PDB file of C-alpha atoms and ligand atoms in Angstrom:
ATOM      1  CA  UNK B   1       0.004  -0.037  -0.021  1.00 63.00           C
ATOM      2  CA  UNK B   2       2.970   2.345   0.749  1.00 82.00           C
ATOM      3  CA  UNK B   3       4.019   1.592  -2.776  1.00 95.00           C
ATOM      4  CA  UNK B   4       0.562   2.851  -4.373  1.00 97.00           C
ATOM      5  CA  UNK B   5       0.614   5.736  -1.996  1.00 98.00           C
ATOM      6  CA  UNK B   6       4.276   6.855  -2.964  1.00 98.00           C
ATOM      7  CA  UNK B   7       3.291   6.379  -6.772  1.00 98.00           C
ATOM      8  CA  UNK B   8      -0.322   8.467  -6.283  1.00 98.00           C
ATOM      9  CA  UNK B   9       1.752  11.435  -4.707  1.00 97.00           C
ATOM     10  CA  UNK B  10       4.183  11.557  -7.605  1.00 97.00           C
ATOM     11  CA  UNK B  11       1.488  11.297 -10.321  1.00 98.00           C
ATOM     12  CA  UNK B  12      -0.663  13.713  -8.699  1.00 97.00           C
ATOM     13  CA  UNK B  13       2.396  16.322  -8.821  1.00 96.00           C
ATOM     14  CA  UNK B  14       3.493  15.288 -12.055  1.00 96.00           C
ATOM     15  CA  UNK B  15       1.227  13.167 -14.252  1.00 96.00           C
ATOM     16  CA  UNK B  16       3.606  10.639 -16.384  1.00 97.00           C
ATOM     17  CA  UNK B  17       2.482   8.071 -19.187  1.00 97.00           C
ATOM     18  CA  UNK B  18       2.078   5.730 -16.371  1.00 97.00           C
ATOM     19  CA  UNK B  19      -0.817   7.797 -14.549  1.00 98.00           C
ATOM     20  CA  UNK B  20      -3.554   6.066 -15.876  1.00 98.00           C
ATOM     21  CA  UNK B  21      -2.324   2.883 -14.634  1.00 98.00           C
ATOM     22  CA  UNK B  22      -1.824   4.109 -11.125  1.00 98.00           C
ATOM     23  CA  UNK B  23      -4.644   5.432 -10.998  1.00 98.00           C
ATOM     24  CA  UNK B  24      -6.704   2.327 -11.978  1.00 98.00           C
ATOM     25  CA  UNK B  25      -4.930   0.444  -9.361  1.00 98.00           C
ATOM     26  CA  UNK B  26      -6.070   3.519  -6.952  1.00 98.00           C
ATOM     27  CA  UNK B  27     -10.031   3.402  -7.907  1.00 98.00           C
ATOM     28  CA  UNK B  28      -9.763  -0.225  -7.715  1.00 98.00           C
ATOM     29  CA  UNK B  29      -8.169  -0.448  -3.808  1.00 98.00           C
ATOM     30  CA  UNK B  30     -11.180   2.283  -3.532  1.00 98.00           C
ATOM     31  CA  UNK B  31     -14.014   0.546  -4.937  1.00 98.00           C
ATOM     32  CA  UNK B  32     -12.554  -2.243  -2.842  1.00 97.00           C
ATOM     33  CA  UNK B  33     -12.620  -0.629   0.393  1.00 97.00           C
ATOM     34  CA  UNK B  34      -9.012  -1.315   1.040  1.00 97.00           C
ATOM     35  CA  UNK B  35      -8.479   2.304   1.304  1.00 98.00           C
ATOM     36  CA  UNK B  36     -10.408   5.154   2.598  1.00 98.00           C
ATOM     37  CA  UNK B  37      -9.968   8.873   2.797  1.00 97.00           C
ATOM     38  CA  UNK B  38     -10.234   8.690   6.222  1.00 97.00           C
ATOM     39  CA  UNK B  39      -9.739   6.462   8.882  1.00 96.00           C
ATOM     40  CA  UNK B  40     -10.336   5.940  12.564  1.00 97.00           C
ATOM     41  CA  UNK B  41      -6.904   5.389  14.656  1.00 96.00           C
ATOM     42  CA  UNK B  42      -8.114   4.753  18.360  1.00 96.00           C
ATOM     43  CA  UNK B  43     -11.016   7.100  18.878  1.00 94.00           C
ATOM     44  CA  UNK B  44      -9.087   9.562  16.600  1.00 95.00           C
ATOM     45  CA  UNK B  45     -10.374  10.639  12.643  1.00 96.00           C
ATOM     46  CA  UNK B  46      -7.244  11.087  10.585  1.00 96.00           C
ATOM     47  CA  UNK B  47      -7.512  12.250   6.937  1.00 96.00           C
ATOM     48  CA  UNK B  48      -5.461  10.077   4.498  1.00 96.00           C
ATOM     49  CA  UNK B  49      -4.388  13.194   2.277  1.00 96.00           C
ATOM     50  CA  UNK B  50      -2.675  11.028  -0.732  1.00 97.00           C
ATOM     51  CA  UNK B  51      -6.223   9.203  -0.902  1.00 97.00           C
ATOM     52  CA  UNK B  52      -7.786  12.571  -1.593  1.00 97.00           C
ATOM     53  CA  UNK B  53      -4.807  13.418  -4.030  1.00 97.00           C
ATOM     54  CA  UNK B  54      -5.612  10.173  -6.179  1.00 97.00           C
ATOM     55  CA  UNK B  55      -9.358  11.384  -6.343  1.00 97.00           C
ATOM     56  CA  UNK B  56      -7.760  14.925  -7.432  1.00 97.00           C
ATOM     57  CA  UNK B  57      -5.534  12.785  -9.855  1.00 97.00           C
ATOM     58  CA  UNK B  58      -8.633  11.507 -11.716  1.00 98.00           C
ATOM     59  CA  UNK B  59     -10.242  14.594 -12.432  1.00 97.00           C
ATOM     60  CA  UNK B  60      -6.901  15.875 -13.867  1.00 97.00           C
ATOM     61  CA  UNK B  61      -5.913  12.943 -16.105  1.00 97.00           C
ATOM     62  CA  UNK B  62      -9.775  12.141 -17.028  1.00 97.00           C
ATOM     63  CA  UNK B  63     -11.263  12.939 -20.329  1.00 97.00           C
ATOM     64  CA  UNK B  64     -15.038  13.976 -20.731  1.00 96.00           C
ATOM     65  CA  UNK B  65     -16.657  11.059 -22.532  1.00 95.00           C
ATOM     66  CA  UNK B  66     -20.381  10.547 -23.327  1.00 93.00           C
ATOM     67  CA  UNK B  67     -21.615   8.346 -20.272  1.00 90.00           C
ATOM     68  CA  UNK B  68     -23.476   5.190 -20.759  1.00 84.00           C
ATOM     69  CA  UNK B  69     -27.048   6.387 -20.778  1.00 83.00           C
ATOM     70  CA  UNK B  70     -30.416   5.512 -22.155  1.00 81.00           C
ATOM     71  CA  UNK B  71     -32.206   7.723 -24.537  1.00 86.00           C
ATOM     72  CA  UNK B  72     -32.979  10.255 -24.534  1.00 89.00           C
ATOM     73  CA  UNK B  73     -31.282  11.335 -21.418  1.00 87.00           C
ATOM     74  CA  UNK B  74     -27.581  12.055 -22.034  1.00 92.00           C
ATOM     75  CA  UNK B  75     -24.871  12.860 -19.609  1.00 93.00           C
ATOM     76  CA  UNK B  76     -21.332  13.359 -19.974  1.00 94.00           C
ATOM     77  CA  UNK B  77     -18.471  12.975 -17.021  1.00 95.00           C
ATOM     78  CA  UNK B  78     -14.814  12.618 -16.666  1.00 96.00           C
ATOM     79  CA  UNK B  79     -13.558   9.005 -18.258  1.00 96.00           C
ATOM     80  CA  UNK B  80     -12.147   7.933 -14.939  1.00 97.00           C
ATOM     81  CA  UNK B  81     -15.376   8.572 -13.033  1.00 96.00           C
ATOM     82  CA  UNK B  82     -17.955   6.485 -14.503  1.00 94.00           C
ATOM     83  CA  UNK B  83     -20.795   4.737 -12.614  1.00 94.00           C
ATOM     84  CA  UNK B  84     -19.335   1.988 -11.155  1.00 94.00           C
ATOM     85  CA  UNK B  85     -20.048  -2.010 -11.669  1.00 93.00           C
ATOM     86  CA  UNK B  86     -20.908  -3.238  -7.804  1.00 95.00           C
ATOM     87  CA  UNK B  87     -20.279  -6.583  -6.508  1.00 94.00           C
ATOM     88  CA  UNK B  88     -24.366  -6.351  -5.863  1.00 94.00           C
ATOM     89  CA  UNK B  89     -25.225 -10.183  -5.688  1.00 95.00           C
ATOM     90  CA  UNK B  90     -22.032 -11.503  -3.914  1.00 96.00           C
ATOM     91  CA  UNK B  91     -22.784  -8.623  -1.096  1.00 97.00           C
ATOM     92  CA  UNK B  92     -26.670  -8.320  -1.147  1.00 97.00           C
ATOM     93  CA  UNK B  93     -26.468  -4.855  -2.005  1.00 97.00           C
ATOM     94  CA  UNK B  94     -29.878  -3.268  -3.293  1.00 97.00           C
ATOM     95  CA  UNK B  95     -30.160  -0.420  -5.569  1.00 97.00           C
ATOM     96  CA  UNK B  96     -33.668   0.263  -6.051  1.00 97.00           C
ATOM     97  CA  UNK B  97     -34.353   1.329 -10.007  1.00 95.00           C
ATOM     98  CA  UNK B  98     -35.282   4.928 -10.589  1.00 93.00           C
ATOM     99  CA  UNK B  99     -32.194   7.136 -10.774  1.00 91.00           C
ATOM    100  CA  UNK B 100     -29.667   6.602  -8.565  1.00 96.00           C
ATOM    101  CA  UNK B 101     -25.845   7.096  -9.271  1.00 96.00           C
ATOM    102  CA  UNK B 102     -22.829   5.186  -7.506  1.00 97.00           C
ATOM    103  CA  UNK B 103     -19.746   7.034  -8.860  1.00 97.00           C
ATOM    104  CA  UNK B 104     -16.326   5.044  -9.405  1.00 97.00           C
ATOM    105  CA  UNK B 105     -14.485   4.585  -6.336  1.00 98.00           C
ATOM    106  CA  UNK B 106     -17.449   4.847  -4.097  1.00 98.00           C
ATOM    107  CA  UNK B 107     -17.231   1.847  -1.577  1.00 98.00           C
ATOM    108  CA  UNK B 108     -20.708   0.082  -0.729  1.00 98.00           C
ATOM    109  CA  UNK B 109     -20.321  -2.543   2.132  1.00 98.00           C
ATOM    110  CA  UNK B 110     -22.797  -5.657   2.342  1.00 98.00           C
ATOM    111  CA  UNK B 111     -26.339  -5.439   2.703  1.00 97.00           C
ATOM    112  CA  UNK B 112     -26.350  -1.410   1.950  1.00 98.00           C
ATOM    113  CA  UNK B 113     -29.965  -0.679   0.213  1.00 97.00           C
ATOM    114  CA  UNK B 114     -29.735   2.733  -1.945  1.00 98.00           C
ATOM    115  CA  UNK B 115     -33.078   4.232  -2.501  1.00 98.00           C
ATOM    116  CA  UNK B 116     -33.834   6.357  -5.633  1.00 97.00           C
ATOM    117  CA  UNK B 117     -32.896   8.912  -6.420  1.00 98.00           C
ATOM    118  CA  UNK B 118     -29.670   9.167  -4.152  1.00 98.00           C
ATOM    119  CA  UNK B 119     -26.165   9.976  -5.469  1.00 98.00           C
ATOM    120  CA  UNK B 120     -22.950   8.301  -3.664  1.00 98.00           C
ATOM    121  CA  UNK B 121     -19.701  10.221  -4.890  1.00 98.00           C
ATOM    122  CA  UNK B 122     -16.271   9.426  -5.423  1.00 98.00           C
ATOM    123  CA  UNK B 123     -14.358   8.107  -2.195  1.00 98.00           C
ATOM    124  CA  UNK B 124     -17.429   7.272  -0.140  1.00 98.00           C
ATOM    125  CA  UNK B 125     -17.907   4.693   2.041  1.00 98.00           C
ATOM    126  CA  UNK B 126     -20.710   3.316   3.017  1.00 98.00           C
ATOM    127  CA  UNK B 127     -20.285   0.710   5.757  1.00 98.00           C
ATOM    128  CA  UNK B 128     -22.497  -2.571   6.077  1.00 98.00           C
ATOM    129  CA  UNK B 129     -26.212  -2.663   6.850  1.00 97.00           C
ATOM    130  CA  UNK B 130     -26.811   0.952   6.104  1.00 98.00           C
ATOM    131  CA  UNK B 131     -29.817   2.687   4.097  1.00 97.00           C
ATOM    132  CA  UNK B 132     -29.779   5.734   1.838  1.00 98.00           C
ATOM    133  CA  UNK B 133     -32.989   6.729   0.954  1.00 98.00           C
ATOM    134  CA  UNK B 134     -34.471   9.212  -1.573  1.00 98.00           C
ATOM    135  CA  UNK B 135     -32.904  12.224  -2.584  1.00 98.00           C
ATOM    136  CA  UNK B 136     -29.978  11.808  -0.302  1.00 98.00           C
ATOM    137  CA  UNK B 137     -26.493  12.993  -1.238  1.00 98.00           C
ATOM    138  CA  UNK B 138     -23.341  10.981   0.243  1.00 98.00           C
ATOM    139  CA  UNK B 139     -20.644  13.432  -0.780  1.00 98.00           C
ATOM    140  CA  UNK B 140     -16.985  12.836  -1.983  1.00 97.00           C
ATOM    141  CA  UNK B 141     -14.802  11.022   0.477  1.00 98.00           C
ATOM    142  CA  UNK B 142     -17.751  10.974   3.131  1.00 98.00           C
ATOM    143  CA  UNK B 143     -17.071   8.172   5.763  1.00 98.00           C
ATOM    144  CA  UNK B 144     -20.934   6.656   6.884  1.00 98.00           C
ATOM    145  CA  UNK B 145     -21.032   3.822   9.370  1.00 98.00           C
ATOM    146  CA  UNK B 146     -22.484   0.347   9.570  1.00 98.00           C
ATOM    147  CA  UNK B 147     -26.538   0.555  10.617  1.00 97.00           C
ATOM    148  CA  UNK B 148     -26.530   4.558   9.419  1.00 97.00           C
ATOM    149  CA  UNK B 149     -29.803   5.615   8.314  1.00 97.00           C
ATOM    150  CA  UNK B 150     -29.588   8.400   6.188  1.00 98.00           C
ATOM    151  CA  UNK B 151     -32.852   9.547   5.709  1.00 98.00           C
ATOM    152  CA  UNK B 152     -35.150  10.910   2.903  1.00 98.00           C
ATOM    153  CA  UNK B 153     -33.420  14.076   1.355  1.00 98.00           C
ATOM    154  CA  UNK B 154     -30.766  14.266   3.640  1.00 98.00           C
ATOM    155  CA  UNK B 155     -27.572  15.590   2.382  1.00 98.00           C
ATOM    156  CA  UNK B 156     -23.803  14.540   3.560  1.00 98.00           C
ATOM    157  CA  UNK B 157     -21.752  16.789   2.044  1.00 96.00           C
ATOM    158  CA  UNK B 158     -18.315  15.941  -0.068  1.00 94.00           C
ATOM    159  CA  UNK B 159     -15.134  17.538   1.459  1.00 89.00           C
ATOM    160  CA  UNK B 160     -12.334  17.145  -1.633  1.00 85.00           C
ATOM    161  CA  UNK B 161     -10.763  20.478  -1.256  1.00 84.00           C
ATOM    162  CA  UNK B 162      -8.802  21.674   0.709  1.00 86.00           C
ATOM    163  CA  UNK B 163      -6.723  18.662   0.454  1.00 85.00           C
ATOM    164  CA  UNK B 164      -6.199  17.978   4.197  1.00 85.00           C
ATOM    165  CA  UNK B 165      -9.469  18.617   5.126  1.00 90.00           C
ATOM    166  CA  UNK B 166     -11.441  16.215   6.863  1.00 93.00           C
ATOM    167  CA  UNK B 167     -14.202  14.617   4.897  1.00 97.00           C
ATOM    168  CA  UNK B 168     -17.869  14.209   7.127  1.00 98.00           C
ATOM    169  CA  UNK B 169     -17.752  11.292   9.046  1.00 98.00           C
ATOM    170  CA  UNK B 170     -20.858   9.500  10.293  1.00 98.00           C
ATOM    171  CA  UNK B 171     -20.085   6.636  12.796  1.00 98.00           C
ATOM    172  CA  UNK B 172     -22.265   3.626  13.665  1.00 98.00           C
ATOM    173  CA  UNK B 173     -25.821   3.577  14.251  1.00 97.00           C
ATOM    174  CA  UNK B 174     -26.435   7.138  13.658  1.00 98.00           C
ATOM    175  CA  UNK B 175     -30.070   8.125  12.616  1.00 98.00           C
ATOM    176  CA  UNK B 176     -29.547  11.428   9.990  1.00 98.00           C
ATOM    177  CA  UNK B 177     -33.171  12.633  10.110  1.00 98.00           C
ATOM    178  CA  UNK B 178     -35.049  13.408   7.039  1.00 98.00           C
ATOM    179  CA  UNK B 179     -33.970  16.967   5.284  1.00 98.00           C
ATOM    180  CA  UNK B 180     -30.991  17.091   7.374  1.00 98.00           C
ATOM    181  CA  UNK B 181     -27.665  18.356   6.037  1.00 98.00           C
ATOM    182  CA  UNK B 182     -23.829  17.706   7.707  1.00 98.00           C
ATOM    183  CA  UNK B 183     -21.218  19.469   6.119  1.00 97.00           C
ATOM    184  CA  UNK B 184     -17.238  20.692   5.938  1.00 95.00           C
ATOM    185  CA  UNK B 185     -15.690  17.637   8.049  1.00 94.00           C
ATOM    186  CA  UNK B 186     -18.319  17.232  10.778  1.00 97.00           C
ATOM    187  CA  UNK B 187     -17.854  14.213  13.320  1.00 98.00           C
ATOM    188  CA  UNK B 188     -21.233  12.774  14.163  1.00 98.00           C
ATOM    189  CA  UNK B 189     -20.298  10.142  16.447  1.00 98.00           C
ATOM    190  CA  UNK B 190     -21.870   6.533  17.246  1.00 98.00           C
ATOM    191  CA  UNK B 191     -25.564   5.965  17.808  1.00 97.00           C
ATOM    192  CA  UNK B 192     -26.679   9.912  17.495  1.00 98.00           C
ATOM    193  CA  UNK B 193     -29.990  10.751  16.648  1.00 98.00           C
ATOM    194  CA  UNK B 194     -30.340  13.773  13.984  1.00 98.00           C
ATOM    195  CA  UNK B 195     -33.767  14.950  14.191  1.00 98.00           C
ATOM    196  CA  UNK B 196     -35.219  15.882  10.842  1.00 98.00           C
ATOM    197  CA  UNK B 197     -33.858  19.107   9.207  1.00 98.00           C
ATOM    198  CA  UNK B 198     -30.799  19.780  11.753  1.00 98.00           C
ATOM    199  CA  UNK B 199     -28.240  21.080   9.746  1.00 98.00           C
ATOM    200  CA  UNK B 200     -24.303  21.179  11.048  1.00 98.00           C
ATOM    201  CA  UNK B 201     -21.524  22.811   9.218  1.00 96.00           C
ATOM    202  CA  UNK B 202     -18.056  23.942  10.788  1.00 92.00           C
ATOM    203  CA  UNK B 203     -19.442  27.452  12.068  1.00 91.00           C
ATOM    204  CA  UNK B 204     -22.470  25.915  13.657  1.00 94.00           C
ATOM    205  CA  UNK B 205     -22.322  25.819  17.618  1.00 96.00           C
ATOM    206  CA  UNK B 206     -24.165  23.376  19.032  1.00 98.00           C
ATOM    207  CA  UNK B 207     -25.425  23.720  22.099  1.00 98.00           C
ATOM    208  CA  UNK B 208     -25.742  20.647  25.209  1.00 98.00           C
ATOM    209  CA  UNK B 209     -28.531  21.276  27.281  1.00 98.00           C
ATOM    210  CA  UNK B 210     -27.409  17.807  29.370  1.00 98.00           C
ATOM    211  CA  UNK B 211     -24.042  18.501  29.530  1.00 98.00           C
ATOM    212  CA  UNK B 212     -24.204  22.467  29.729  1.00 98.00           C
ATOM    213  CA  UNK B 213     -21.311  23.006  27.053  1.00 97.00           C
ATOM    214  CA  UNK B 214     -21.653  24.196  23.615  1.00 97.00           C
ATOM    215  CA  UNK B 215     -19.480  22.217  20.871  1.00 98.00           C
ATOM    216  CA  UNK B 216     -17.973  24.096  17.962  1.00 96.00           C
ATOM    217  CA  UNK B 217     -14.896  23.605  15.639  1.00 95.00           C
ATOM    218  CA  UNK B 218     -11.585  24.501  17.313  1.00 92.00           C
ATOM    219  CA  UNK B 219      -8.487  25.494  15.180  1.00 89.00           C
ATOM    220  CA  UNK B 220      -8.087  22.280  12.772  1.00 86.00           C
ATOM    221  CA  UNK B 221     -10.226  20.283  15.169  1.00 90.00           C
ATOM    222  CA  UNK B 222     -13.728  19.668  13.402  1.00 94.00           C
ATOM    223  CA  UNK B 223     -16.997  20.067  14.966  1.00 97.00           C
ATOM    224  CA  UNK B 224     -17.908  16.878  16.761  1.00 97.00           C
ATOM    225  CA  UNK B 225     -21.241  15.556  17.889  1.00 98.00           C
ATOM    226  CA  UNK B 226     -20.837  13.659  20.914  1.00 98.00           C
ATOM    227  CA  UNK B 227     -21.969   9.931  21.186  1.00 98.00           C
ATOM    228  CA  UNK B 228     -25.934   9.180  21.552  1.00 98.00           C
ATOM    229  CA  UNK B 229     -26.481  13.097  21.597  1.00 98.00           C
ATOM    230  CA  UNK B 230     -30.034  13.632  20.305  1.00 98.00           C
ATOM    231  CA  UNK B 231     -29.840  16.677  18.398  1.00 98.00           C
ATOM    232  CA  UNK B 232     -33.280  19.164  17.089  1.00 98.00           C
ATOM    233  CA  UNK B 233     -33.402  22.005  15.172  1.00 98.00           C
ATOM    234  CA  UNK B 234     -33.577  25.085  17.464  1.00 98.00           C
ATOM    235  CA  UNK B 235     -32.655  28.920  17.711  1.00 97.00           C
ATOM    236  CA  UNK B 236     -31.011  31.295  20.104  1.00 94.00           C
ATOM    237  CA  UNK B 237     -31.226  34.781  20.202  1.00 91.00           C
ATOM    238  CA  UNK B 238     -28.669  37.338  18.715  1.00 89.00           C
ATOM    239  CA  UNK B 239     -26.352  37.857  21.101  1.00 80.00           C
ATOM    240  CA  UNK B 240     -25.104  41.246  20.069  1.00 82.00           C
ATOM    241  CA  UNK B 241     -26.854  44.263  21.942  1.00 77.00           C
ATOM    242  CA  UNK B 242     -28.091  47.058  19.585  1.00 86.00           C
ATOM    243  CA  UNK B 243     -31.672  47.618  18.635  1.00 87.00           C
ATOM    244  CA  UNK B 244     -31.293  46.778  14.932  1.00 88.00           C
ATOM    245  CA  UNK B 245     -30.885  43.003  15.993  1.00 87.00           C
ATOM    246  CA  UNK B 246     -32.852  42.852  18.845  1.00 87.00           C
ATOM    247  CA  UNK B 247     -35.868  39.847  18.737  1.00 88.00           C
ATOM    248  CA  UNK B 248     -34.168  38.548  16.069  1.00 92.00           C
ATOM    249  CA  UNK B 249     -32.736  34.645  16.283  1.00 94.00           C
ATOM    250  CA  UNK B 250     -30.015  32.600  14.361  1.00 95.00           C
ATOM    251  CA  UNK B 251     -30.305  28.741  13.940  1.00 97.00           C
ATOM    252  CA  UNK B 252     -28.973  26.696  16.640  1.00 97.00           C
ATOM    253  CA  UNK B 253     -28.769  22.823  16.754  1.00 98.00           C
ATOM    254  CA  UNK B 254     -29.462  22.334  20.319  1.00 98.00           C
ATOM    255  CA  UNK B 255     -28.835  18.289  22.145  1.00 98.00           C
ATOM    256  CA  UNK B 256     -31.861  17.998  23.819  1.00 98.00           C
ATOM    257  CA  UNK B 257     -31.130  14.398  25.657  1.00 98.00           C
ATOM    258  CA  UNK B 258     -29.028  11.644  25.361  1.00 98.00           C
ATOM    259  CA  UNK B 259     -30.626   8.406  23.479  1.00 97.00           C
ATOM    260  CA  UNK B 260     -32.790   6.474  25.832  1.00 96.00           C
ATOM    261  CA  UNK B 261     -35.346   3.866  25.193  1.00 96.00           C
ATOM    262  CA  UNK B 262     -37.487   6.025  23.918  1.00 95.00           C
ATOM    263  CA  UNK B 263     -35.473   7.388  21.276  1.00 95.00           C
ATOM    264  CA  UNK B 264     -34.672   3.877  20.564  1.00 93.00           C
ATOM    265  CA  UNK B 265     -38.150   3.173  20.039  1.00 92.00           C
ATOM    266  CA  UNK B 266     -38.729   5.840  17.584  1.00 91.00           C
ATOM    267  CA  UNK B 267     -35.671   5.407  15.497  1.00 87.00           C
ATOM    268  CA  UNK B 268     -35.748   1.615  15.616  1.00 82.00           C
ATOM    269  CA  UNK B 269     -34.462   0.350  11.826  1.00 71.00           C
ATOM    270  CA  UNK B 270     -37.224  -2.011  10.167  1.00 68.00           C
ATOM    271  CA  UNK B 271     -35.248  -5.326   9.521  1.00 66.00           C
ATOM    272  CA  UNK B 272     -37.728  -6.717   6.718  1.00 63.00           C
ATOM    273  CA  UNK B 273     -37.093  -4.051   4.320  1.00 66.00           C
ATOM    274  CA  UNK B 274     -33.123  -4.506   4.507  1.00 64.00           C
TER     275      UNK B 274
HETATM  276  C1  COA R 301     -35.516  13.201  17.502  1.00 62.61           C
HETATM  277  C2  COA R 301     -36.360  12.042  17.254  1.00 62.61           C
HETATM  278  C3  COA R 301     -36.063  11.016  17.067  1.00 62.61           C
HETATM  279  C4  COA R 301     -37.258  12.236  18.634  1.00 62.61           C
HETATM  280  O1  COA R 301     -36.545  11.746  19.792  1.00 62.61           O
HETATM  281  P1  COA R 301     -37.367  11.524  21.398  1.00 62.61           P
HETATM  282  O2  COA R 301     -36.122  10.329  21.974  1.00 62.61           O
HETATM  283  O3  COA R 301     -38.518  10.408  20.808  1.00 62.61           O
HETATM  284  O4  COA R 301     -37.608  12.682  21.327  1.00 62.61           O
HETATM  285  P2  COA R 301     -38.476  13.230  22.335  1.00 62.61           P
HETATM  286  O5  COA R 301     -40.051  13.230  22.001  1.00 62.61           O
HETATM  287  O6  COA R 301     -38.416  12.677  23.916  1.00 62.61           O
HETATM  288  O7  COA R 301     -38.228  14.674  23.054  1.00 62.61           O
HETATM  289  C5  COA R 301     -37.289  15.293  23.701  1.00 62.61           C
HETATM  290  C6  COA R 301     -37.331  16.368  23.406  1.00 62.61           C
HETATM  291  O8  COA R 301     -36.924  17.193  22.168  1.00 62.61           O
HETATM  292  C7  COA R 301     -37.963  17.894  21.530  1.00 62.61           C
HETATM  293  N1  COA R 301     -38.294  17.540  20.196  1.00 62.61           N
HETATM  294  C8  COA R 301     -37.939  16.129  19.785  1.00 62.61           C
HETATM  295  N2  COA R 301     -38.443  16.020  18.418  1.00 62.61           N
HETATM  296  C9  COA R 301     -37.864  17.335  18.139  1.00 62.61           C
HETATM  297  C10 COA R 301     -37.820  17.765  16.405  1.00 62.61           C
HETATM  298  N3  COA R 301     -37.974  16.895  15.626  1.00 62.61           N
HETATM  299  N4  COA R 301     -37.584  19.035  16.322  1.00 62.61           N
HETATM  300  C11 COA R 301     -37.510  20.182  17.789  1.00 62.61           C
HETATM  301  N5  COA R 301     -37.649  19.311  18.805  1.00 62.61           N
HETATM  302  C12 COA R 301     -37.977  18.174  19.048  1.00 62.61           C
HETATM  303  C13 COA R 301     -39.346  17.538  22.026  1.00 62.61           C
HETATM  304  O9  COA R 301     -40.025  18.226  22.507  1.00 62.61           O
HETATM  305  C14 COA R 301     -38.509  17.336  23.729  1.00 62.61           C
HETATM  306  O10 COA R 301     -38.295  18.606  24.338  1.00 62.61           O
HETATM  307  P3  COA R 301     -39.354  19.175  25.422  1.00 62.61           P
HETATM  308  O11 COA R 301     -39.470  17.966  26.320  1.00 62.61           O
HETATM  309  O12 COA R 301     -38.782  20.567  25.876  1.00 62.61           O
HETATM  310  O13 COA R 301     -40.816  19.157  24.927  1.00 62.61           O
HETATM  311  C15 COA R 301     -37.801  12.494  16.174  1.00 62.61           C
HETATM  312  O14 COA R 301     -38.287  14.034  16.329  1.00 62.61           O
HETATM  313  C16 COA R 301     -37.229  12.979  14.671  1.00 62.61           C
HETATM  314  O15 COA R 301     -36.659  13.940  14.340  1.00 62.61           O
HETATM  315  N6  COA R 301     -37.102  11.654  14.491  1.00 62.61           N
HETATM  316  C17 COA R 301     -36.518  11.516  12.978  1.00 62.61           C
HETATM  317  C18 COA R 301     -37.638  11.611  12.014  1.00 62.61           C
HETATM  318  C19 COA R 301     -37.440  11.067  10.530  1.00 62.61           C
HETATM  319  O16 COA R 301     -36.648  11.952   9.783  1.00 62.61           O
HETATM  320  N7  COA R 301     -37.532   9.947  10.185  1.00 62.61           N
HETATM  321  C20 COA R 301     -36.636   9.748   8.493  1.00 62.61           C
HETATM  322  C21 COA R 301     -37.897   8.921   7.996  1.00 62.61           C
HETATM  323  S1  COA R 301     -37.112   8.677   6.396  1.00 62.61           S
END
C-alpha cells in the first residue's frame, strides 16, 4: 500500500504516461474498500491526504466522454469517473430502480440499500447494513458507518478540497433524519440521532442542554457531536446588543437529551426492508 501511496503522490504532482495505470489501481482499491479517505485510529479520525490526491488525479487526467445512458437522456463526465460496477449479488446490495448513481471509487458494504434517487460520490465509504434513502447525497470522501440510516432528503456534504480537510464522518448506528445537512468535516459520533431538518457545518455552535456545554470547531479540530446525542433544530437570540438586531434569532442545533429507550423505539430500523 505504501508503494501505491507513493506512486499516487508522484503522479498527482506531475502526471506521467503511467498515471492512468496508477489511477486504475488506486480506484480499484477504493472500490474494494481497502483504502479510505479517512480512517479511525483509536478514537481519532485521521485524513489520508494521499487518497484525496488520488481522487484529484482522476479529475486531472480524466477526459470528458459520453457516459452510458438510456435515450433520450444524455450524460457526460470524466472517463475516470463512470458509474461503478457493483458486486451487488455477492454482497446483497440493493440499488432500487429509479435514478440513483454510484460513482467509480465509492465503496458500498454488504446489505447496503440505496433508495432512488440518491447519489454516492467518489471515495465515499458506506459500511454494512446502511440505508441511503431517496433524494439523499453521500458526498465525496464522506465516511458512513454500519447500520446508519441516511433519511430522505438528507445531504452529507463532500469534502475534497482543501486537500488536508477532514471529510464528513457519520459513525455506526447514527440516524440522520429527513432533510438534514451535515457538511465541512463534521464528525457525528456513534449512536447519535439528528432530528429531521438539523444542519451542521463547521461554523455552527451546538448547545448541549444535558452537559451544559457548547460544541464547536476549534482550530483544526472539526465540529464533533458526541455519542448518542439527540440533536434537534433550535434557535437562540442574537447575542449582540443593538436595537437593529433586537428580537432576531439564529438557527442553532440543540442537544436536548441523550438516546434513551423512547428514542430507540422511534428510530428502530425495520429489519424486513433491509
Ligand atoms: C429526534 C426524534 C427521534 C425524537 O426523539 P425522542 O427521543 O423521541 O425525543 P423526545 O420526544 O423525548 O423529545 C425530547 C425533547 O426534544 C424535543 N423534540 C423532539 N423532536 C424534535 C424535533 N424534531 N424538533 C424540535 N424539537 C424536538 C421535544 O419536544 C422534547 O422537548 P421538551 O421536553 O422540551 O418538549 C424525532 O423528533 C425525529 O426527528 N425523528 C426522525 C424522523 C425522520 O427524519 N425520519 C426519517 C424517515 S425517512
